[in-house]
GROMACS .gro file of C-alpha atoms in nm:
model
  117
    1UNK     CA    1  11.714   9.828   8.743
    2UNK     CA    2  11.645  10.108   8.461
    3UNK     CA    3  11.620  10.014   8.074
    4UNK     CA    4  11.802  10.256   7.864
    5UNK     CA    5  11.593  10.407   7.633
    6UNK     CA    6  11.894  10.454   7.373
    7UNK     CA    7  11.980  10.024   7.373
    8UNK     CA    8  11.587   9.974   7.333
    9UNK     CA    9  11.592  10.203   7.061
   10UNK     CA   10  11.952  10.091   6.881
   11UNK     CA   11  11.778   9.706   6.929
   12UNK     CA   12  11.413   9.824   6.752
   13UNK     CA   13  11.594   9.943   6.454
   14UNK     CA   14  11.760   9.578   6.407
   15UNK     CA   15  11.439   9.422   6.466
   16UNK     CA   16  11.205   9.634   6.258
   17UNK     CA   17  11.483   9.604   5.976
   18UNK     CA   18  11.454   9.261   5.964
   19UNK     CA   19  11.069   9.223   6.028
   20UNK     CA   20  11.038   9.444   5.697
   21UNK     CA   21  11.244   9.270   5.479
   22UNK     CA   22  11.166   8.890   5.595
   23UNK     CA   23  10.833   8.880   5.724
   24UNK     CA   24  10.601   9.173   5.570
   25UNK     CA   25  10.460   9.052   5.230
   26UNK     CA   26  10.313   9.405   5.166
   27UNK     CA   27  10.436   9.461   4.715
   28UNK     CA   28  10.353   9.818   4.772
   29UNK     CA   29  10.670   9.823   5.004
   30UNK     CA   30  10.974   9.766   4.828
   31UNK     CA   31  11.268   9.667   4.900
   32UNK     CA   32  11.477   9.987   4.895
   33UNK     CA   33  11.371  10.062   5.212
   34UNK     CA   34  11.627  10.150   5.502
   35UNK     CA   35  11.560  10.180   5.890
   36UNK     CA   36  11.796  10.438   5.975
   37UNK     CA   37  11.749  10.544   6.332
   38UNK     CA   38  11.445  10.505   6.580
   39UNK     CA   39  11.354  10.801   6.873
   40UNK     CA   40  11.202  10.572   7.141
   41UNK     CA   41  11.079  10.815   7.450
   42UNK     CA   42  11.247  10.825   7.866
   43UNK     CA   43  10.942  10.595   7.899
   44UNK     CA   44  10.959  10.385   7.675
   45UNK     CA   45  10.581  10.465   7.488
   46UNK     CA   46  10.680  10.597   7.217
   47UNK     CA   47  10.873  10.480   6.927
   48UNK     CA   48  10.988  10.699   6.621
   49UNK     CA   49  11.098  10.510   6.330
   50UNK     CA   50  11.291  10.674   6.016
   51UNK     CA   51  11.262  10.516   5.774
   52UNK     CA   52  11.464  10.601   5.389
   53UNK     CA   53  11.291  10.468   5.108
   54UNK     CA   54  11.495  10.486   4.760
   55UNK     CA   55  11.254  10.544   4.422
   56UNK     CA   56  11.022  10.750   4.285
   57UNK     CA   57  10.840  11.036   4.432
   58UNK     CA   58  10.527  10.811   4.411
   59UNK     CA   59  10.660  10.500   4.520
   60UNK     CA   60  10.807  10.654   4.818
   61UNK     CA   61  10.403  10.792   4.865
   62UNK     CA   62  10.281  10.469   4.817
   63UNK     CA   63  10.525  10.275   5.004
   64UNK     CA   64  10.516  10.545   5.335
   65UNK     CA   65  10.152  10.444   5.329
   66UNK     CA   66  10.172  10.095   5.307
   67UNK     CA   67  10.433  10.135   5.566
   68UNK     CA   68  10.149  10.292   5.783
   69UNK     CA   69   9.917   9.994   5.792
   70UNK     CA   70  10.151   9.770   5.844
   71UNK     CA   71  10.253   9.921   6.118
   72UNK     CA   72   9.990   9.764   6.401
   73UNK     CA   73  10.200   9.396   6.257
   74UNK     CA   74  10.509   9.509   6.301
   75UNK     CA   75  10.393   9.579   6.652
   76UNK     CA   76  10.313   9.272   6.691
   77UNK     CA   77  10.601   9.115   6.537
   78UNK     CA   78  10.814   9.321   6.835
   79UNK     CA   79  10.683   9.266   7.087
   80UNK     CA   80  10.837   8.941   7.137
   81UNK     CA   81  11.175   8.991   6.943
   82UNK     CA   82  11.281   9.262   7.175
   83UNK     CA   83  11.226   9.019   7.508
   84UNK     CA   84  11.142   9.274   7.753
   85UNK     CA   85  10.902   9.222   8.065
   86UNK     CA   86  10.722   9.356   8.266
   87UNK     CA   87  10.681   9.320   8.648
   88UNK     CA   88  10.403   9.442   8.874
   89UNK     CA   89  10.584   9.642   9.091
   90UNK     CA   90  10.385   9.701   9.459
   91UNK     CA   91  10.628   9.995   9.595
   92UNK     CA   92  10.414  10.276   9.527
   93UNK     CA   93  10.113  10.051   9.737
   94UNK     CA   94  10.364   9.985  10.058
   95UNK     CA   95  10.459  10.331  10.064
   96UNK     CA   96  10.064  10.435  10.084
   97UNK     CA   97  10.065  10.154  10.324
   98UNK     CA   98  10.375  10.305  10.557
   99UNK     CA   99  10.276  10.634  10.522
  100UNK     CA  100   9.908  10.561  10.645
  101UNK     CA  101  10.023  10.364  10.912
  102UNK     CA  102  10.244  10.619  11.056
  103UNK     CA  103  10.009  10.834  11.028
  104UNK     CA  104   9.761  10.663  11.278
  105UNK     CA  105  10.031  10.602  11.525
  106UNK     CA  106  10.089  10.989  11.482
  107UNK     CA  107   9.767  11.099  11.534
  108UNK     CA  108   9.744  10.771  11.842
  109UNK     CA  109   9.495  10.545  11.641
  110UNK     CA  110   9.544  10.212  11.638
  111UNK     CA  111   9.722  10.060  11.437
  112UNK     CA  112   9.557   9.704  11.301
  113UNK     CA  113   9.737   9.330  11.223
  114UNK     CA  114   9.732   9.261  10.872
  115UNK     CA  115   9.825   8.875  10.766
  116UNK     CA  116  10.129   8.856  10.489
  117UNK     CA  117  10.064   8.793  10.165
   0.00000   0.00000   0.00000
């Protein structure tokens, strides 16, 4: 099953907005911060969060600086909320083993039996 990046991005946008509104206790982050969009790479390894900030240029600068400092906290809060589960896929190892067995058979070398794990 493949997780669609668009679906993850939509869920992240909602969750980041809630974290900023409910959990983040930095006075430099004004109440006038809105999460407008989230872009996620296809492999889900990187996300860019777009925010809109109402206020003076100085307030926007201070808020962006505070959000930069809060990025680790937001990532930590996102983990359990997203419900993403990572499962080890050993298909590459199994494929390499099959390829090795086929090469041994082709070369006329003996193939050892393995105990199943």
